[in-house]
Amino acid sequence: MANKKTVRKVKKKNTQLRLVKSGEVKTEKRKGGQEEKIRFGKTRRTLILSAVMLFLLTVLISGYVYIVRNYTVTTVYVEGNVHYTNEEIMEMVMGGRYGNNSLLLSLKYQDKGITDIPFIQTMDVAIEAKDTIRITVYEKALAGYVSYLGRYVYFDKDGIVVETSTEKTAGIPQVTGLKFDHVILHEPLPVEKPEIFDEVLNITQQLSKYSMSADRIYFDSGYQVTLMFGEARVAMGDSRYIDEKIMKLQYILPDLAGKKGTLDMREYSEDTKTYSFEQE
C-alpha cells in the first residue's frame, strides 16, 4: 500500500504587508494633505518673492536709465578761478565715473565744498538745472611770491606761506629784496620787517584796481619800492602817497610798453604833471 504524502501549501510571508486600521487611514490622508499644502505654500511664497524682486529690479533699472539720460551735464559755468583753467576745475569736480551727472553731483557735494586743493580755499557746486551746474572757486588770497630753492613760495597778506609750487601763477607779482633764511608752510616768512606784507598787499590791490599787474615788486635795503613791468622800471620810493602814485601810473604805463628804462615817481605832489623817464 503506497504511502500518500500529505502536501500542505504554505503561503510565503509578505514582509512588506502591514495592517492599517480604519482610523489610521484618515490620519495618513490628513498628513498627506497637509504636506501637499505646505509644499504648495512654499512654492507660492517663492513665486511671490521672485515677482517682487523682479519688479524692484525693473524699477531700479528704469530709474537708472532715466537718471543717466535726463541728468547729463551739458553746460558748466566756472567762476572765481585764476590759478587753474576752467578745464582743470571741471576735471577736479566732475572727474570719475558719472561725474557728468547733475543729480549724482548734487548728492556728492550737498552741503559740502571741495577743499584740500593747492591755491584753493574751497569750491562750491550748485545744480542750476538738470543739464547745468555752476562751480564757484574761492582761491586763497595771495599777495605775492618769493623764489626759494628753485620753487615759488606764495604768501598771503600776513606773510603766511600759503603754497609752494614749481609753476608761476598769472597775476601774482614776484617780490624781491626780502631777506629770509628758511621757509615753513603755513608759517610767516621770517623777514626783518613783517609789516612789509601789508605794503605788498596794498600795492597789488591798487594795481588790480586800475587793471595793472606788475611782474615784480622790488624792495631795496631801505625798503624803497620799485615796480617792474617787463623791461620798464617804476621807482615809487617809500610807502607815502603810494595809492596816489599808482592812480597816476595808470595813465603813464601804456607809454612805457616795449621800452627799457626807469620812470622816477619817487617825488610826489598833486601839482606834478610829468615824471622823468631815463631810457636805456
Coordinates of C-alpha atoms in Angstrom, one line a residue:
M1 CA 0.0 0.0 0.0
A2 CA 1.5 3.1 -1.2
N3 CA 2.1 5.8 1.4
K4 CA 0.3 9.0 0.4
K5 CA 2.2 12.1 1.2
T6 CA 0.3 14.9 2.5
V7 CA 1.0 18.1 0.6
R8 CA 0.5 21.3 2.5
K9 CA 0.5 24.6 0.7
V10 CA 2.4 27.2 2.6
K11 CA 1.9 30.8 1.6
K12 CA 5.1 32.9 1.5
K13 CA 5.0 35.5 4.2
N14 CA 4.8 39.2 2.8
T15 CA 7.2 41.2 4.9
Q16 CA 6.0 44.5 3.4
L17 CA 2.4 44.0 4.3
R18 CA 1.1 45.8 7.3
L19 CA -2.3 46.1 8.9
V20 CA -3.8 49.5 8.9
K21 CA -6.8 50.3 11.0
S22 CA -9.5 52.5 9.6
G23 CA -8.7 55.4 11.8
E24 CA -5.1 55.4 10.7
V25 CA -6.1 55.7 7.1
K26 CA -7.8 59.0 7.7
T27 CA -4.8 60.2 9.7
E28 CA -2.4 59.4 6.8
K29 CA -4.7 61.1 4.3
R30 CA -4.8 64.2 6.5
K31 CA -1.0 64.2 6.9
G32 CA -0.5 63.8 3.1
G33 CA -2.9 66.7 2.5
Q34 CA -1.0 68.9 5.0
E35 CA 2.3 68.1 3.4
E36 CA 0.9 68.9 0.0
K37 CA -0.5 72.2 1.3
I38 CA 2.9 73.1 2.9
R39 CA 4.7 72.4 -0.4
F40 CA 2.2 74.5 -2.3
G41 CA 2.5 77.3 0.2
K42 CA 6.3 77.4 -0.1
T43 CA 6.1 77.4 -3.9
R44 CA 3.6 80.2 -3.8
R45 CA 5.8 82.3 -1.5
T46 CA 8.8 81.7 -3.7
L47 CA 6.9 82.8 -6.7
I48 CA 5.6 86.0 -5.0
L49 CA 9.1 86.8 -3.7
S50 CA 10.6 86.3 -7.1
A51 CA 7.9 88.5 -8.7
V52 CA 8.6 91.3 -6.1
M53 CA 12.4 91.1 -6.7
L54 CA 11.9 91.2 -10.4
F55 CA 9.6 94.2 -10.0
L56 CA 12.1 96.0 -7.8
L57 CA 14.9 95.2 -10.2
T58 CA 12.9 96.6 -13.1
V59 CA 12.2 99.8 -11.2
L60 CA 15.8 100.2 -10.3
I61 CA 17.0 99.7 -13.9
S62 CA 14.3 102.0 -15.2
G63 CA 15.3 104.7 -12.6
Y64 CA 19.0 104.3 -13.5
V65 CA 18.3 104.7 -17.2
Y66 CA 16.1 107.7 -16.6
I67 CA 18.7 109.4 -14.4
V68 CA 21.5 108.8 -16.8
R69 CA 19.5 110.0 -19.8
N70 CA 17.9 113.1 -18.2
Y71 CA 20.6 114.4 -15.9
T72 CA 23.6 114.6 -18.1
V73 CA 25.5 117.8 -17.7
T74 CA 25.9 119.8 -21.0
T75 CA 26.6 123.3 -19.6
V76 CA 29.1 124.2 -16.9
Y77 CA 29.8 127.7 -15.5
V78 CA 33.1 128.2 -13.7
E79 CA 33.9 131.5 -11.9
G80 CA 36.4 132.8 -9.5
N81 CA 39.4 130.8 -10.7
V82 CA 42.8 132.3 -11.5
H83 CA 45.4 129.7 -10.8
Y84 CA 43.6 126.9 -12.6
T85 CA 41.9 126.9 -16.0
N86 CA 38.2 126.1 -16.5
E87 CA 39.1 122.7 -17.8
E88 CA 41.2 121.9 -14.8
I89 CA 38.5 123.0 -12.4
M90 CA 35.9 120.9 -14.3
E91 CA 38.2 117.8 -14.1
M92 CA 38.6 118.3 -10.3
V93 CA 34.8 118.5 -9.8
M94 CA 33.5 116.2 -12.5
G95 CA 36.3 113.6 -12.7
G96 CA 35.5 109.9 -12.3
R97 CA 32.6 107.7 -13.2
Y98 CA 29.2 109.5 -13.6
G99 CA 30.9 112.8 -12.9
N100 CA 28.8 114.4 -15.7
N101 CA 25.5 113.6 -14.0
S102 CA 24.0 116.6 -12.2
L103 CA 21.8 114.5 -9.8
L104 CA 24.7 112.5 -8.6
L105 CA 26.9 115.6 -8.3
S106 CA 24.2 117.3 -6.2
L107 CA 24.2 114.3 -3.8
K108 CA 28.0 114.2 -3.7
Y109 CA 28.5 117.9 -2.9
Q110 CA 25.3 118.5 -1.0
D111 CA 26.2 121.0 1.8
K112 CA 29.9 120.3 1.2
G113 CA 32.6 122.2 -0.6
I114 CA 35.7 120.9 -2.2
T115 CA 38.9 121.5 -0.1
D116 CA 42.5 120.3 0.1
I117 CA 43.4 121.6 -3.3
P118 CA 46.5 123.8 -3.6
F119 CA 45.8 127.6 -4.0
I120 CA 42.1 127.0 -3.4
Q121 CA 40.2 127.7 -0.2
T122 CA 37.1 125.9 -1.3
M123 CA 34.9 125.2 -4.3
D124 CA 31.1 125.2 -4.3
V125 CA 29.0 123.2 -6.7
A126 CA 25.4 124.4 -7.5
I127 CA 23.0 122.5 -9.7
E128 CA 21.0 125.0 -11.7
A129 CA 19.2 122.7 -14.0
K130 CA 19.2 119.0 -15.0
D131 CA 21.9 119.8 -17.5
T132 CA 23.5 122.8 -15.9
I133 CA 25.9 123.3 -13.0
R134 CA 27.8 126.2 -11.6
I135 CA 31.2 125.9 -10.0
T136 CA 32.3 128.8 -7.8
V137 CA 36.0 128.8 -6.9
Y138 CA 37.3 130.7 -3.8
E139 CA 41.1 130.9 -4.2
K140 CA 43.4 131.6 -1.3
A141 CA 44.3 135.3 -1.0
L142 CA 47.8 135.6 -2.4
A143 CA 49.7 138.8 -2.0
G144 CA 52.9 137.7 -3.9
Y145 CA 55.6 135.1 -4.1
V146 CA 59.3 134.8 -3.5
S147 CA 61.7 132.4 -5.2
Y148 CA 63.4 130.0 -2.8
L149 CA 65.5 126.9 -3.6
G150 CA 64.1 126.6 -7.1
R151 CA 60.4 126.9 -6.0
Y152 CA 57.9 129.7 -6.0
V153 CA 56.7 130.4 -2.4
Y154 CA 53.3 132.1 -2.3
F155 CA 52.3 134.1 0.8
D156 CA 49.2 136.0 1.9
K157 CA 48.6 139.5 3.2
D158 CA 50.1 138.5 6.6
G159 CA 53.2 137.0 5.0
I160 CA 52.0 133.4 5.8
V161 CA 53.3 130.9 3.4
V162 CA 50.2 129.5 1.6
E163 CA 51.6 127.2 -1.0
T164 CA 54.8 126.3 -2.8
S165 CA 55.0 125.3 -6.4
T166 CA 57.2 124.9 -9.4
E167 CA 54.8 126.9 -11.6
K168 CA 54.1 130.6 -11.6
T169 CA 50.6 132.0 -11.1
A170 CA 49.4 134.7 -13.5
G171 CA 48.6 138.0 -11.9
I172 CA 50.6 137.3 -8.7
P173 CA 53.8 139.5 -8.6
Q174 CA 57.2 138.3 -7.5
V175 CA 58.6 140.1 -4.5
T176 CA 62.4 140.5 -4.4
G177 CA 64.8 142.1 -2.0
L178 CA 63.4 140.5 1.1
K179 CA 65.8 138.7 3.4
F180 CA 65.0 135.3 5.0
D181 CA 66.8 132.1 5.6
H182 CA 64.1 129.4 5.7
V183 CA 60.5 128.8 4.6
I184 CA 57.9 126.8 6.5
L185 CA 54.5 126.1 5.0
H186 CA 51.6 127.8 6.9
E187 CA 54.0 130.0 8.9
P188 CA 55.1 133.6 8.3
L189 CA 58.2 134.3 6.1
P190 CA 60.9 135.3 8.6
V191 CA 61.7 138.8 7.4
E192 CA 63.1 141.7 9.4
K193 CA 60.1 143.9 8.8
P194 CA 56.8 141.8 8.9
E195 CA 54.7 144.9 8.2
I196 CA 56.2 145.0 4.7
F197 CA 53.5 142.4 3.7
D198 CA 50.7 145.0 4.3
E199 CA 52.5 147.3 1.8
V200 CA 52.8 144.4 -0.7
L201 CA 49.1 143.7 -0.5
N202 CA 48.2 147.3 -0.8
I203 CA 50.3 147.7 -3.9
T204 CA 48.8 144.6 -5.6
Q205 CA 45.3 145.7 -4.7
Q206 CA 45.9 149.2 -6.0
L207 CA 47.4 147.9 -9.3
S208 CA 44.4 145.5 -9.7
K209 CA 42.0 148.4 -9.1
Y210 CA 43.4 150.1 -12.2
S211 CA 43.7 146.9 -14.2
M212 CA 47.5 146.8 -13.9
S213 CA 49.7 143.9 -12.9
A214 CA 53.4 144.2 -12.0
D215 CA 55.8 141.5 -12.9
R216 CA 58.0 142.2 -9.9
I217 CA 58.0 144.3 -6.7
Y218 CA 61.5 145.1 -5.6
F219 CA 62.5 146.4 -2.1
D220 CA 66.0 147.8 -1.6
S221 CA 67.8 147.7 1.8
G222 CA 65.9 150.9 2.8
Y223 CA 62.5 149.3 1.7
Q224 CA 62.2 151.8 -1.2
V225 CA 60.0 150.1 -3.7
T226 CA 60.4 149.7 -7.5
L227 CA 57.8 148.1 -9.7
M228 CA 58.8 146.1 -12.8
F229 CA 56.7 146.0 -15.9
G230 CA 58.6 144.0 -18.5
E231 CA 61.8 146.0 -19.2
A232 CA 60.4 149.1 -17.7
R233 CA 61.0 150.0 -14.1
V234 CA 59.0 152.5 -12.0
A235 CA 60.7 153.9 -8.9
M236 CA 58.0 154.5 -6.4
G237 CA 60.1 155.5 -3.3
D238 CA 58.6 154.8 0.2
S239 CA 55.1 153.9 1.1
R240 CA 53.9 157.5 1.3
Y241 CA 51.4 158.5 -1.3
I242 CA 51.7 155.1 -2.9
D243 CA 48.0 155.0 -3.7
E244 CA 48.1 158.3 -5.5
K245 CA 51.2 157.4 -7.4
I246 CA 49.6 154.2 -8.7
M247 CA 46.5 156.1 -9.7
K248 CA 48.6 158.4 -11.9
L249 CA 50.7 155.5 -13.1
Q250 CA 47.7 154.0 -14.9
Y251 CA 47.8 156.9 -17.4
I252 CA 51.6 156.7 -17.9
L253 CA 52.1 153.0 -18.1
P254 CA 50.7 152.5 -21.7
D255 CA 53.5 154.8 -23.0
L256 CA 56.2 152.6 -21.4
A257 CA 55.1 149.5 -23.3
G258 CA 58.1 147.9 -25.1
K259 CA 60.6 150.4 -23.6
K260 CA 63.5 149.7 -21.3
G261 CA 64.4 152.2 -18.6
T262 CA 63.3 153.8 -15.3
L263 CA 60.4 156.1 -14.6
D264 CA 61.1 158.2 -11.5
M265 CA 58.0 158.7 -9.4
R266 CA 59.7 159.0 -6.0
E267 CA 58.8 162.6 -5.6
Y268 CA 55.0 163.3 -5.5
S269 CA 52.8 166.3 -5.3
E270 CA 49.3 167.0 -6.6
D271 CA 50.7 169.6 -9.0
T272 CA 53.2 167.2 -10.6
K273 CA 52.1 166.6 -14.2
T274 CA 55.0 164.7 -15.6
Y275 CA 57.7 162.4 -14.4
S276 CA 61.1 161.8 -15.9
F277 CA 61.9 158.6 -17.7
E278 CA 65.5 157.5 -18.2
Q279 CA 65.6 155.2 -21.2
E280 CA 68.4 152.6 -21.5

